[in-house]
PDB file of C-alpha atoms (C1' of nucleotides) in Angstrom:
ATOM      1  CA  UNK A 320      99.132  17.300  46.515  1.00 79.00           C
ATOM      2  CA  UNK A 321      97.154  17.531  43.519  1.00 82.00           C
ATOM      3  CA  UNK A 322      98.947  15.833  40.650  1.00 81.00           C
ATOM      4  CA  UNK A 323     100.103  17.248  37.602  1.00 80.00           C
ATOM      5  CA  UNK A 324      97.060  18.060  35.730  1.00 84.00           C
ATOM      6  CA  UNK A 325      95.519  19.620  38.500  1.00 87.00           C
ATOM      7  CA  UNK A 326      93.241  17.402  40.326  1.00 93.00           C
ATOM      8  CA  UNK A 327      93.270  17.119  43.360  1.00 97.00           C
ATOM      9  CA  UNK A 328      92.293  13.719  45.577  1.00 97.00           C
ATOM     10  CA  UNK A 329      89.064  13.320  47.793  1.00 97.00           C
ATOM     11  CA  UNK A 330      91.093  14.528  50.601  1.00 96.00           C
ATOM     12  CA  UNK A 331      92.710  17.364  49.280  1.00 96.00           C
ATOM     13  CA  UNK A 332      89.311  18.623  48.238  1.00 97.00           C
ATOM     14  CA  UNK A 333      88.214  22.145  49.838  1.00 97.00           C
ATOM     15  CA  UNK A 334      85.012  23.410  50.570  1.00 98.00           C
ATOM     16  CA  UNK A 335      85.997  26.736  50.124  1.00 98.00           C
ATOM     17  CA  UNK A 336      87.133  25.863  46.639  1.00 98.00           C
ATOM     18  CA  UNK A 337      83.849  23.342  45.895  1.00 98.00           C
ATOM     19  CA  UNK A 338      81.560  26.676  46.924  1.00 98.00           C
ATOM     20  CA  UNK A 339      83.586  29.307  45.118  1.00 98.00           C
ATOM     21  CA  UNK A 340      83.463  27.458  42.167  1.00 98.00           C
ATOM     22  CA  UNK A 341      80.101  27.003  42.345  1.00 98.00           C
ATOM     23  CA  UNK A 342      79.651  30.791  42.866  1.00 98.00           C
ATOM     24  CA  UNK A 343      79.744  31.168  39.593  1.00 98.00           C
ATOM     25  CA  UNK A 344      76.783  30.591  37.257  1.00 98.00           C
ATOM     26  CA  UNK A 345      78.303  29.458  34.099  1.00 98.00           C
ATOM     27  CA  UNK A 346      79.883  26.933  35.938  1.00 98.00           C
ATOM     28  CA  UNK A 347      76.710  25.796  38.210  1.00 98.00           C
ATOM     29  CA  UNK A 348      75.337  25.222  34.399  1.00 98.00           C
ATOM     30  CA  UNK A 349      78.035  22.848  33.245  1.00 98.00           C
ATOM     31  CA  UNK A 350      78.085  20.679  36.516  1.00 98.00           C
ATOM     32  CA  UNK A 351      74.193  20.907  36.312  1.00 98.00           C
ATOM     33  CA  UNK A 352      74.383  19.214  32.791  1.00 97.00           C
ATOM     34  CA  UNK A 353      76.552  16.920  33.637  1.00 97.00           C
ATOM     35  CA  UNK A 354      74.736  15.421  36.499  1.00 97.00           C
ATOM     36  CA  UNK A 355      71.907  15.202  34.387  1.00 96.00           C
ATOM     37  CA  UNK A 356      73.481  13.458  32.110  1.00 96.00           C
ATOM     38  CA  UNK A 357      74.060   9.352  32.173  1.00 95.00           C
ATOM     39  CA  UNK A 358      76.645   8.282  34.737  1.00 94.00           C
ATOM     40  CA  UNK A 359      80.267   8.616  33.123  1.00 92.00           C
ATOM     41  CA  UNK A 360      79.693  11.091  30.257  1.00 94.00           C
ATOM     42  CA  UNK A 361      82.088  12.697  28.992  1.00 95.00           C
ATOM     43  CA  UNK A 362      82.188  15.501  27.321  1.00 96.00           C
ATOM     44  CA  UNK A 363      84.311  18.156  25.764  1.00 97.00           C
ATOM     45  CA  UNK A 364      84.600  22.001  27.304  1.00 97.00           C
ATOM     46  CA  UNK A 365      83.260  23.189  23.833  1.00 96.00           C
ATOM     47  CA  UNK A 366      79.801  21.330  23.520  1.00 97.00           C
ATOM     48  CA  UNK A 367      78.543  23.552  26.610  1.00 97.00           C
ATOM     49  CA  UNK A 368      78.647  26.227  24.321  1.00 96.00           C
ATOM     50  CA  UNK A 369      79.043  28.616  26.697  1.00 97.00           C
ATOM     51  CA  UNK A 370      78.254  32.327  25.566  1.00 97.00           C
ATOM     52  CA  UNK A 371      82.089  33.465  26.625  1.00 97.00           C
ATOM     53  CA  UNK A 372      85.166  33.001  24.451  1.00 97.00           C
ATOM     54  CA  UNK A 373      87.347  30.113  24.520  1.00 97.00           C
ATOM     55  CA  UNK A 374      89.990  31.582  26.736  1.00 97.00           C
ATOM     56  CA  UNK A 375      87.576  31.922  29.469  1.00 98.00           C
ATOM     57  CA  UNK A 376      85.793  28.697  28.937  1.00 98.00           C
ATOM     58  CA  UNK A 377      89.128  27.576  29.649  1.00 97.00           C
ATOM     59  CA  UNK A 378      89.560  29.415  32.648  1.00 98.00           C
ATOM     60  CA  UNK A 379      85.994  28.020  33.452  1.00 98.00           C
ATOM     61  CA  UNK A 380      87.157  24.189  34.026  1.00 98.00           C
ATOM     62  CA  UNK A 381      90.185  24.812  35.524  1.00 98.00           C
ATOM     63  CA  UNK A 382      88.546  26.343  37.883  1.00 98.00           C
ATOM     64  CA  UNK A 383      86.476  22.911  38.116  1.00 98.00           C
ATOM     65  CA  UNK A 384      89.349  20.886  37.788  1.00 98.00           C
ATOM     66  CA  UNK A 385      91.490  22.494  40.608  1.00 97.00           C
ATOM     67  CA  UNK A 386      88.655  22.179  42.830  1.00 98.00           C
ATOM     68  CA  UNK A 387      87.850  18.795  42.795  1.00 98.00           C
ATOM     69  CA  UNK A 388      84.390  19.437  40.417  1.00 98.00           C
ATOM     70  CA  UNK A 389      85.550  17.468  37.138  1.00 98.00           C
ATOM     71  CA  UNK A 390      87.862  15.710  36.089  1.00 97.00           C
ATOM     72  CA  UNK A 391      89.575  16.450  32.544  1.00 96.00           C
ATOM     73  CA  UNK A 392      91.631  13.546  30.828  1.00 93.00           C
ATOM     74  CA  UNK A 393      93.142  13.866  27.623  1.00 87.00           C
ATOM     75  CA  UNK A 394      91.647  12.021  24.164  1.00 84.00           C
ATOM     76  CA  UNK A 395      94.294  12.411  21.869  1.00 80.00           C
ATOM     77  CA  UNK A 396      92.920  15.754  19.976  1.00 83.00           C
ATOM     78  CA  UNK A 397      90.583  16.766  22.751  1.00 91.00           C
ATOM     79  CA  UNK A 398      90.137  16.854  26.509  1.00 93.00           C
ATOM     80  CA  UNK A 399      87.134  15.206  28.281  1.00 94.00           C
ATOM     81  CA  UNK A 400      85.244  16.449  31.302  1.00 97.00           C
ATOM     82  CA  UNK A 401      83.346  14.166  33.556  1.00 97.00           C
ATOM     83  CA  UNK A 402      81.638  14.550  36.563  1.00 98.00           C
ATOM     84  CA  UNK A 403      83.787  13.610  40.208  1.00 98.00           C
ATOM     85  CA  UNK A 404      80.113  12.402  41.048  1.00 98.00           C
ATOM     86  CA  UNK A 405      81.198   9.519  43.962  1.00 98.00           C
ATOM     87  CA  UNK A 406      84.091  11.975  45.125  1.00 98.00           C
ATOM     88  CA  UNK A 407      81.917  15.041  45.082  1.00 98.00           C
ATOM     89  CA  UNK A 408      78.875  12.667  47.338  1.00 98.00           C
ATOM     90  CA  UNK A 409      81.558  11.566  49.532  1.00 97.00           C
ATOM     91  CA  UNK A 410      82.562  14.535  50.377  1.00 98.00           C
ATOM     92  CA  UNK A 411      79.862  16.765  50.194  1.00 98.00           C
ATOM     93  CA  UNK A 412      76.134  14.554  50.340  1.00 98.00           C
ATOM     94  CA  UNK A 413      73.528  16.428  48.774  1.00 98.00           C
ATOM     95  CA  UNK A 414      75.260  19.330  47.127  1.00 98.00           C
ATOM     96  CA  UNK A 415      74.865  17.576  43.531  1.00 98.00           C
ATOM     97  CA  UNK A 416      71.198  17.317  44.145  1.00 98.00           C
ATOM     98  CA  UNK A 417      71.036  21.144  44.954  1.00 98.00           C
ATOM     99  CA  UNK A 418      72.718  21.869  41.596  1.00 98.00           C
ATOM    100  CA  UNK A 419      70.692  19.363  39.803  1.00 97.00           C
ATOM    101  CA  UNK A 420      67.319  20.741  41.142  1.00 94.00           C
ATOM    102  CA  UNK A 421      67.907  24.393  40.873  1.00 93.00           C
ATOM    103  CA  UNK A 422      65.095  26.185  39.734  1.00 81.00           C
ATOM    104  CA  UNK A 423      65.303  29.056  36.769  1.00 80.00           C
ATOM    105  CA  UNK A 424      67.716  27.088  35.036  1.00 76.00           C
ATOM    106  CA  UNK A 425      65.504  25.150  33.074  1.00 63.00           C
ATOM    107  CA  UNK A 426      66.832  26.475  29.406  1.00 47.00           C
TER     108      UNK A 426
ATOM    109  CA  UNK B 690      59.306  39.965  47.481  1.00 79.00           C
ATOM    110  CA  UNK B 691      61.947  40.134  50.378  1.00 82.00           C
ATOM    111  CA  UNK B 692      60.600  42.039  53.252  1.00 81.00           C
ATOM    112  CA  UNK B 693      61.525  45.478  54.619  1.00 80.00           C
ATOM    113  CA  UNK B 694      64.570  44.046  56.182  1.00 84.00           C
ATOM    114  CA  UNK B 695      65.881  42.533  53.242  1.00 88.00           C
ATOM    115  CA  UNK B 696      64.899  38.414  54.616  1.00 94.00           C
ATOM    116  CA  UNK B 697      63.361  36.346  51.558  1.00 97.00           C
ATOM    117  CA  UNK B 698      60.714  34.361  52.216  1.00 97.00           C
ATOM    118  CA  UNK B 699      61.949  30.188  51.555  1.00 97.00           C
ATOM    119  CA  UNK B 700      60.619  30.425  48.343  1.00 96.00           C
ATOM    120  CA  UNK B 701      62.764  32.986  47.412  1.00 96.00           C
ATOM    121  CA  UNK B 702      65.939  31.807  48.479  1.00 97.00           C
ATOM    122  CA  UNK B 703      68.117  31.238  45.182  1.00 97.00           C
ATOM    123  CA  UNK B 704      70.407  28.767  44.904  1.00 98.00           C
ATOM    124  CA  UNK B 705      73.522  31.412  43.681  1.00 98.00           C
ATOM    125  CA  UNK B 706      72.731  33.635  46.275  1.00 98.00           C
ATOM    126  CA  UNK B 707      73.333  30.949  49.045  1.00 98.00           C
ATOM    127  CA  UNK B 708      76.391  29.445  47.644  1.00 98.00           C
ATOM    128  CA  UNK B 709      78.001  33.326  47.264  1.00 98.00           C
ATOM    129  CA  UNK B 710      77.050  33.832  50.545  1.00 98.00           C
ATOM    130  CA  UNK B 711      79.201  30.728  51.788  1.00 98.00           C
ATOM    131  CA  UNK B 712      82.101  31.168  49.532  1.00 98.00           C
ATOM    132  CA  UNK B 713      83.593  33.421  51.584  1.00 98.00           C
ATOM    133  CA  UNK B 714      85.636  32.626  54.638  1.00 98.00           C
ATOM    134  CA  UNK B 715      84.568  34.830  57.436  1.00 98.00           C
ATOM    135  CA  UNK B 716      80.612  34.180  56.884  1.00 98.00           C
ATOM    136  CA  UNK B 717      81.042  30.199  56.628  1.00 98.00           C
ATOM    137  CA  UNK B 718      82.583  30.814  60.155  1.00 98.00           C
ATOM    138  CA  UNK B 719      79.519  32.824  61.478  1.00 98.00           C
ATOM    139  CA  UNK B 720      77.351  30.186  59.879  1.00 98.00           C
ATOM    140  CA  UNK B 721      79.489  27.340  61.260  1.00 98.00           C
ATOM    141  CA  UNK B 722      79.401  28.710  64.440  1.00 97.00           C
ATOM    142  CA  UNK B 723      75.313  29.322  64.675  1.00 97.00           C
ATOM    143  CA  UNK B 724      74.871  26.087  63.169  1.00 97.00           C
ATOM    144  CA  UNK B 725      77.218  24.098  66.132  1.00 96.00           C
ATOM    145  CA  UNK B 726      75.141  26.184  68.828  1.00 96.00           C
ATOM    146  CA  UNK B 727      71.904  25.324  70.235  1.00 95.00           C
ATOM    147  CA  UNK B 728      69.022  25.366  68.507  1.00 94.00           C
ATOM    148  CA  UNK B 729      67.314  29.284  68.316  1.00 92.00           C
ATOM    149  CA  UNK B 730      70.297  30.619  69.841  1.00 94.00           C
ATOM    150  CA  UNK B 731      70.695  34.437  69.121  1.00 95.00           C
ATOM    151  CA  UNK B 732      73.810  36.644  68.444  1.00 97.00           C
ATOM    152  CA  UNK B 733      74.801  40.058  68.291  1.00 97.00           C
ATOM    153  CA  UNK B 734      77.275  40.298  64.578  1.00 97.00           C
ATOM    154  CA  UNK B 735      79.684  42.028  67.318  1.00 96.00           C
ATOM    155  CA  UNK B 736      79.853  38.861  69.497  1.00 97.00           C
ATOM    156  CA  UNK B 737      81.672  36.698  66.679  1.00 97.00           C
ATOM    157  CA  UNK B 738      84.861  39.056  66.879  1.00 96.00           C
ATOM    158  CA  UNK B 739      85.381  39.234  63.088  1.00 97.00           C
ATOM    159  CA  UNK B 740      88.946  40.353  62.347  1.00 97.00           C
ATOM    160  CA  UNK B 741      87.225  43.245  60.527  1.00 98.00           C
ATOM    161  CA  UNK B 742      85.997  46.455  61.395  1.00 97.00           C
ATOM    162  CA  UNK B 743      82.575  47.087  62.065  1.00 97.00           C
ATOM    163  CA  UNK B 744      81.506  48.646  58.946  1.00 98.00           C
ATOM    164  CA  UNK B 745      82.606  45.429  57.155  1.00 98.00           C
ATOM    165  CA  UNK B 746      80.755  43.135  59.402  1.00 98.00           C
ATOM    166  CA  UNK B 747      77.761  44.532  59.111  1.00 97.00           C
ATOM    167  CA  UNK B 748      78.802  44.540  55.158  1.00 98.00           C
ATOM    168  CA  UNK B 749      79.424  40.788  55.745  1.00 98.00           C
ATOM    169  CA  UNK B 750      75.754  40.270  57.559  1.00 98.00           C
ATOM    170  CA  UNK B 751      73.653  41.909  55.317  1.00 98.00           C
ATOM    171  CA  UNK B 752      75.071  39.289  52.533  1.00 98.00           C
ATOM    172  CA  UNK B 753      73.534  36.589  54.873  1.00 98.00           C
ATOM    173  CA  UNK B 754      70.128  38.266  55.694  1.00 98.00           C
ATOM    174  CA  UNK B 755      70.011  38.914  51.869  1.00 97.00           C
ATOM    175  CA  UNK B 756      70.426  35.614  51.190  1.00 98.00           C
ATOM    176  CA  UNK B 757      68.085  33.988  53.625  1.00 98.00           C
ATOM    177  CA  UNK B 758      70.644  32.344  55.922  1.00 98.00           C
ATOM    178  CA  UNK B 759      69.897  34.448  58.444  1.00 98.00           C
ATOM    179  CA  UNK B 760      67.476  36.081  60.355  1.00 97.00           C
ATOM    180  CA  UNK B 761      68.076  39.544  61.964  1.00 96.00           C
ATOM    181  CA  UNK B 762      65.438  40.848  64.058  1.00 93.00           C
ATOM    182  CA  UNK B 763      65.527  44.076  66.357  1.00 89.00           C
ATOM    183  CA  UNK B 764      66.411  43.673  69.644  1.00 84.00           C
ATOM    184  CA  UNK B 765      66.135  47.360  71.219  1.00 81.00           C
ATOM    185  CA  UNK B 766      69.960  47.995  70.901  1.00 84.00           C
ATOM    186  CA  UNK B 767      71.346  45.569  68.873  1.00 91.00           C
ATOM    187  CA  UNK B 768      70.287  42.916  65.962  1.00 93.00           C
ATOM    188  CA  UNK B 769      69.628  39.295  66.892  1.00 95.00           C
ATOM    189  CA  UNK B 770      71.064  37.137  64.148  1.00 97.00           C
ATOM    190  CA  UNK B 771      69.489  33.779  64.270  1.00 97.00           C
ATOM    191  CA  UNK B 772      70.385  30.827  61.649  1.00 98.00           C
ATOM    192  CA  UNK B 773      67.132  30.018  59.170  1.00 98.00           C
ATOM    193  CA  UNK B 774      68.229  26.245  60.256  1.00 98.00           C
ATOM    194  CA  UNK B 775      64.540  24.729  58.829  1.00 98.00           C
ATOM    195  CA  UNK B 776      64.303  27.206  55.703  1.00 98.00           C
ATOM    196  CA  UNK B 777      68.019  26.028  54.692  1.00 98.00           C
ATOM    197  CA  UNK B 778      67.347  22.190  55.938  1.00 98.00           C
ATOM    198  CA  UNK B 779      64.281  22.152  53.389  1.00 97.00           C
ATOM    199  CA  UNK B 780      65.861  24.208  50.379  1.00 98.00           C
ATOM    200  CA  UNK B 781      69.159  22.599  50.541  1.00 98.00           C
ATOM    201  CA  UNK B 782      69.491  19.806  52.442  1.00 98.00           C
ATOM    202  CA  UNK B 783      72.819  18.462  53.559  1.00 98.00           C
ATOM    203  CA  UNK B 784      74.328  22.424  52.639  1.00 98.00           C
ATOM    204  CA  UNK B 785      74.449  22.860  56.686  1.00 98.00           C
ATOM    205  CA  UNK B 786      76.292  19.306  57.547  1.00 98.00           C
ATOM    206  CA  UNK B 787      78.461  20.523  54.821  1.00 98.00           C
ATOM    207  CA  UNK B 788      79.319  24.211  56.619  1.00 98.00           C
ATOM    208  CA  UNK B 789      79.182  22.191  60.321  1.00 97.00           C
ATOM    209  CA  UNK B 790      82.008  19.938  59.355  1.00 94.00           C
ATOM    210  CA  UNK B 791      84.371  21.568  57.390  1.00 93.00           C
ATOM    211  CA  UNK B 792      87.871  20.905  58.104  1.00 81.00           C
ATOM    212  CA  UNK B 793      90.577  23.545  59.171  1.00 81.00           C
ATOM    213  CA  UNK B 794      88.280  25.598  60.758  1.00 77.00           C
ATOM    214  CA  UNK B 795      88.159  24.136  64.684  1.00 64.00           C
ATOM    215  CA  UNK B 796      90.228  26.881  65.482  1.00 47.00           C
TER     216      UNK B 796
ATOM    217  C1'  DT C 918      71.473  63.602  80.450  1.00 70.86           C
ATOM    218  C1'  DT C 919      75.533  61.815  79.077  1.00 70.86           C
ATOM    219  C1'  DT C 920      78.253  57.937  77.651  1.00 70.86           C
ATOM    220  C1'  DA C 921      78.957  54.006  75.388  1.00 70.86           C
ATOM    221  C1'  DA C 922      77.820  49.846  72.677  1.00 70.86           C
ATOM    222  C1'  DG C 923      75.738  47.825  68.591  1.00 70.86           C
ATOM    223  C1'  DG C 924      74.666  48.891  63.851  1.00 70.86           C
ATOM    224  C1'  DT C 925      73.844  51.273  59.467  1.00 70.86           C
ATOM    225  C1'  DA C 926      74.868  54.304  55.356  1.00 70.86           C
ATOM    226  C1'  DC C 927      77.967  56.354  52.346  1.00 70.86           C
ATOM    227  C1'  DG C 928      81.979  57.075  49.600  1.00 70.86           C
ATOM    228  C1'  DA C 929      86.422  55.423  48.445  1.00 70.86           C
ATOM    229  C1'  DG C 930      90.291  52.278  47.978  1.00 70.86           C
ATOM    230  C1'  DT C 931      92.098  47.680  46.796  1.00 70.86           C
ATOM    231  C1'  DC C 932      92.512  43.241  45.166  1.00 70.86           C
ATOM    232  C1'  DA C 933      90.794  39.049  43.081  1.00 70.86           C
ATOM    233  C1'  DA C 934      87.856  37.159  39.528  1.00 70.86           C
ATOM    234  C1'  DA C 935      85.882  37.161  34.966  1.00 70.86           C
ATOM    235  C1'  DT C 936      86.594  38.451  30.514  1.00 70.86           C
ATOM    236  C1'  DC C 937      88.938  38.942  26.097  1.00 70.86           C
ATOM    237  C1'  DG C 938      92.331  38.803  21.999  1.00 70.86           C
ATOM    238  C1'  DT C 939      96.171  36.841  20.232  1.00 70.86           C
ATOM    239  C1'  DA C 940      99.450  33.435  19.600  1.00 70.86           C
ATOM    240  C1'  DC C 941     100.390  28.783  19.826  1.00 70.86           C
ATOM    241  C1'  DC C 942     100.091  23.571  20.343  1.00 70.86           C
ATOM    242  C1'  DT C 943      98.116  18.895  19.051  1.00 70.86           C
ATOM    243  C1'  DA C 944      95.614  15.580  16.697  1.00 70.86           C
ATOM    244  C1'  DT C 945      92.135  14.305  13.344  1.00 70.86           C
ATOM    245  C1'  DG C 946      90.234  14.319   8.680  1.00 70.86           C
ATOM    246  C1'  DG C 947      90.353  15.624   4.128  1.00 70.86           C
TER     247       DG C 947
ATOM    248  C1'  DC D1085     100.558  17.915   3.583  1.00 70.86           C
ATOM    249  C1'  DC D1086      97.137  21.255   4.975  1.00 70.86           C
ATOM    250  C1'  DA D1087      93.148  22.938   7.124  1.00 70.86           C
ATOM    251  C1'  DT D1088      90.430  22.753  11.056  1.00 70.86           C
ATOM    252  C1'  DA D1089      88.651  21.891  15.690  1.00 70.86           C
ATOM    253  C1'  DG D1090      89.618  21.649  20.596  1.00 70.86           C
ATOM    254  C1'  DG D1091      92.506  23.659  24.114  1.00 70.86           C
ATOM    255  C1'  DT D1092      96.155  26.157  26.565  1.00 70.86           C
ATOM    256  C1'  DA D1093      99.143  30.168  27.906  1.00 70.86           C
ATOM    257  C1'  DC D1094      99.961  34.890  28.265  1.00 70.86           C
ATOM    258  C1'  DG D1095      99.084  39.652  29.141  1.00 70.86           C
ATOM    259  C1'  DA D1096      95.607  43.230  29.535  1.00 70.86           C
ATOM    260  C1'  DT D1097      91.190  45.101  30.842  1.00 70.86           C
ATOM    261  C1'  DT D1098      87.116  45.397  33.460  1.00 70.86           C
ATOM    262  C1'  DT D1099      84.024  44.311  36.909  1.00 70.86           C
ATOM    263  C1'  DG D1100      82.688  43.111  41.384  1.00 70.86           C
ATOM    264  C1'  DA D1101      83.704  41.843  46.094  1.00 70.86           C
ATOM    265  C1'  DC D1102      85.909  42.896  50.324  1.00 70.86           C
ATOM    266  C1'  DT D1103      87.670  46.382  52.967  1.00 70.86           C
ATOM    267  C1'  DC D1104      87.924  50.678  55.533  1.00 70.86           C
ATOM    268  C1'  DG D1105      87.034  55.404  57.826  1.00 70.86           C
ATOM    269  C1'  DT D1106      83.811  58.551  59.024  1.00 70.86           C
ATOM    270  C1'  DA D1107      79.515  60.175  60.250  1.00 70.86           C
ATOM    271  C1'  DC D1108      75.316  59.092  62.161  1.00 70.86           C
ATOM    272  C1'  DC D1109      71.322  56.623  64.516  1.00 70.86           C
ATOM    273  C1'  DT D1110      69.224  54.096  68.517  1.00 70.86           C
ATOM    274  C1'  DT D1111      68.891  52.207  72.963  1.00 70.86           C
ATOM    275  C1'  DA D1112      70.578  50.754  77.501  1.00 70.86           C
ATOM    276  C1'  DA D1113      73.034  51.929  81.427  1.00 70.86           C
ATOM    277  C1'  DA D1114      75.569  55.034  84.513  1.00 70.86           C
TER     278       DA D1114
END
DNA sequence: TTTAAGGTACGAGTCAAATCGTACCTATGG
DNA sequence: CCATAGGTACGATTTGACTCGTACCTTAAA
């Protein structure tokens, strides 16, 4: 059972979830950035600057967070995202990579 | 270009295409399935017994082909759907494991 | 030649996902 | 204290995906 901000464990994560999530471009962007960042950023939903308002950035990382993606813990004022990178390679070898190296996304 | 049939060459596979493709229930099964047979084995779409009706398999099909995770290829009567098994290997490696051994679907 | 099986094409319905605006909460920094 | 930045929650809209029925095509087999 996930626990009460959403996240669920390493078991409880879905591939069906992991993929749908991933389905989604805006989103393939933010976990893209954040594997390409240094191991254990963090980083708030708002510095993506994603071209969609702030409701549906928010809609954006729950989606994330419910699958497994990211985890989001709170910093007093904000909330900070970071990469499930260990949990995600357990689980699913190689899929980071494929995000990481995807071509077109260069921007 | 994709060819006539609608199959895109390796290069062409996209990353957002693939991952669509596999978000949805029904086609991870048809994948999962090719993927746990034999090596070059061939299938008819009507010989996986999708709990849709035909119009919506081939629906579901043409999402693969278009994606480049499968091949279909004319058979006289029917359409051979074979699994692009090296093209998706050296793309995205590890995406098949990932499909092979999902859990919940030994059914 | 007739029947049936495997598929496709089209239009239409339905439901989930993405999107937004607004209102609201919380903490930090003047 | 007050303004502001980062986020969430809610309801509403829109878009796209999945679904279907029907009509139609092609080939193999009776």
């Amino acid at each position: 059972m996930p626990d009460d901000e959403g996240h669920p464990s390493v078991d409880e994560m879905q591939l069906g979830n992991v993929l749908s999530a991933l389905s989604d471009p805006l989103r393939r962007r933010v976990i893209r950035e954040l594997s390409l960042a240094p191991v254990g950023c963090e980083r708030t939903c708002a510095s993506f600057e994603l071209p969609v308002s702030k409701a549906t950035t928010t809609h954006h990382f729950k989606v994330m967070r419910e699958s497994g993606l990211i985890r989001q813990v709170n910093r007093g004022n904000s909330r900070a995202a970071q990469l499930r990178i260990d949990d995600i390679e357990n689980r699913f070898p190689g899929l980071l990579d494929m995000i990481r190296s995807e071509q077109g996304m260069t921007k």
